[in-house]
């Protein structure tokens, strides 16, 4: 399915995984601080991508995509902390990190392409 390849689809699936991770951390590990942080940043990626779909200009669109990119980077930080403090197993960490890295790469490429288009004068 083509929809499965879009960053919007991938970010929504990642948000679902993040919500499930949050529930796991709260219910099984009684961890409420770091889990809330990753819940916010991990679900914000897709929310900003969804918001970008209604952007009023290319510049607004770029801004929303860049915020999603920054949220993905923040999410990687929280994943690192959760792993390094033994709240995540290596397998859980690697799986979440791999998905987040993929989304971040797509968003990075998109922001670079869009920024160069905005800076290049049209003929």
Coordinates of C-alpha atoms in Angstrom, one line a residue:
X1 CA 0.0 0.0 0.0
X2 CA 1.3 3.4 -1.0
X3 CA -0.1 5.1 2.2
X4 CA 2.2 2.9 4.3
X5 CA 5.3 4.7 2.8
X6 CA 4.2 8.2 3.7
X7 CA 5.8 10.0 6.6
X8 CA 2.2 10.9 7.9
X9 CA 1.4 7.2 8.1
X10 CA 4.8 6.3 9.7
X11 CA 4.5 9.1 12.2
X12 CA 1.0 8.0 13.2
X13 CA 2.1 4.4 13.6
X14 CA 5.0 5.7 15.7
X15 CA 2.6 7.7 17.8
X16 CA 0.6 4.6 18.5
X17 CA 3.7 2.7 19.5
X18 CA 4.7 5.7 21.8
X19 CA 1.3 5.6 23.5
X20 CA 1.7 1.9 24.1
X21 CA 5.2 2.5 25.4
X22 CA 3.8 5.1 27.8
X23 CA 1.2 2.7 29.1
X24 CA 3.8 0.0 29.6
X25 CA 6.2 2.4 31.4
X26 CA 3.4 3.6 33.7
X27 CA 1.7 0.3 34.4
X28 CA 4.7 -2.1 34.6
X29 CA 7.5 0.2 35.7
X30 CA 5.7 2.9 37.6
X31 CA 7.7 5.5 35.7
X32 CA 5.7 8.7 35.2
X33 CA 8.2 11.5 34.4
X34 CA 10.2 10.4 31.5
X35 CA 7.3 8.5 30.1
X36 CA 5.2 11.7 29.9
X37 CA 8.0 13.5 28.1
X38 CA 8.3 10.8 25.4
X39 CA 4.5 10.6 25.1
X40 CA 4.4 14.3 24.3
X41 CA 7.3 14.4 21.9
X42 CA 6.6 11.1 20.2
X43 CA 3.0 11.9 19.5
X44 CA 3.8 15.5 18.5
X45 CA 5.7 14.4 15.5
X46 CA 2.6 13.1 13.7
X47 CA 0.5 16.0 15.0
X48 CA 2.8 18.5 13.4
X49 CA 2.8 16.6 10.2
X50 CA -1.0 16.5 10.2
X51 CA -1.0 20.3 10.9
X52 CA 1.3 20.9 8.0
X53 CA -1.3 19.4 5.6
X54 CA -3.4 22.6 6.2
X55 CA -0.5 25.0 5.9
X56 CA -1.3 28.4 4.4
X57 CA 2.0 28.7 2.6
X58 CA 5.1 26.8 1.7
X59 CA 6.9 28.7 4.5
X60 CA 4.2 27.6 7.0
X61 CA 4.5 24.0 5.7
X62 CA 8.2 24.0 6.1
X63 CA 7.9 25.4 9.6
X64 CA 5.5 22.6 10.7
X65 CA 7.7 19.9 9.1
X66 CA 10.8 21.4 10.9
X67 CA 8.9 21.3 14.2
X68 CA 8.1 17.6 13.6
X69 CA 11.8 17.0 12.8
X70 CA 12.8 18.7 16.1
X71 CA 10.2 16.6 18.0
X72 CA 11.7 13.4 16.5
X73 CA 15.1 14.5 17.7
X74 CA 13.8 15.1 21.2
X75 CA 12.1 11.7 21.2
X76 CA 15.4 10.1 20.4
X77 CA 16.8 11.9 23.5
X78 CA 14.1 10.4 25.7
X79 CA 14.5 7.0 24.2
X80 CA 18.3 7.2 25.0
X81 CA 17.5 8.2 28.6
X82 CA 14.9 5.4 29.1
X83 CA 17.4 2.8 27.7
X84 CA 20.4 4.1 29.7
X85 CA 18.3 4.0 32.9
X86 CA 17.1 0.4 32.2
X87 CA 13.5 1.3 31.6
X88 CA 13.7 -0.1 28.0
X89 CA 15.3 -3.4 27.0
X90 CA 17.8 -3.3 24.2
X91 CA 15.2 -4.8 21.8
X92 CA 12.6 -2.3 22.7
X93 CA 15.0 0.6 22.4
X94 CA 16.4 -0.5 19.0
X95 CA 13.0 -1.0 17.6
X96 CA 11.6 2.4 18.7
X97 CA 14.9 4.1 17.8
X98 CA 15.0 2.6 14.3
X99 CA 11.4 3.8 13.6
X100 CA 12.2 7.3 15.0
X101 CA 15.4 7.5 13.0
X102 CA 13.6 6.7 9.8
X103 CA 11.0 9.4 10.4
X104 CA 13.7 11.9 11.3
X105 CA 15.7 11.1 8.1
X106 CA 12.6 11.6 5.9
X107 CA 11.8 14.9 7.7
X108 CA 15.4 16.1 7.4
X109 CA 15.4 15.4 3.7
X110 CA 12.0 17.2 3.3
X111 CA 13.1 20.3 5.2
X112 CA 16.3 20.5 3.2
X113 CA 14.5 20.2 -0.1
X114 CA 11.8 22.7 0.9
X115 CA 14.2 25.2 2.3
X116 CA 16.3 25.1 -0.9
X117 CA 13.1 25.6 -3.0
X118 CA 12.1 28.6 -0.9
X119 CA 15.5 30.2 -1.2
X120 CA 15.9 29.6 -5.0
X121 CA 14.3 32.4 -7.1
X122 CA 11.8 31.2 -9.7
X123 CA 12.6 31.8 -13.3

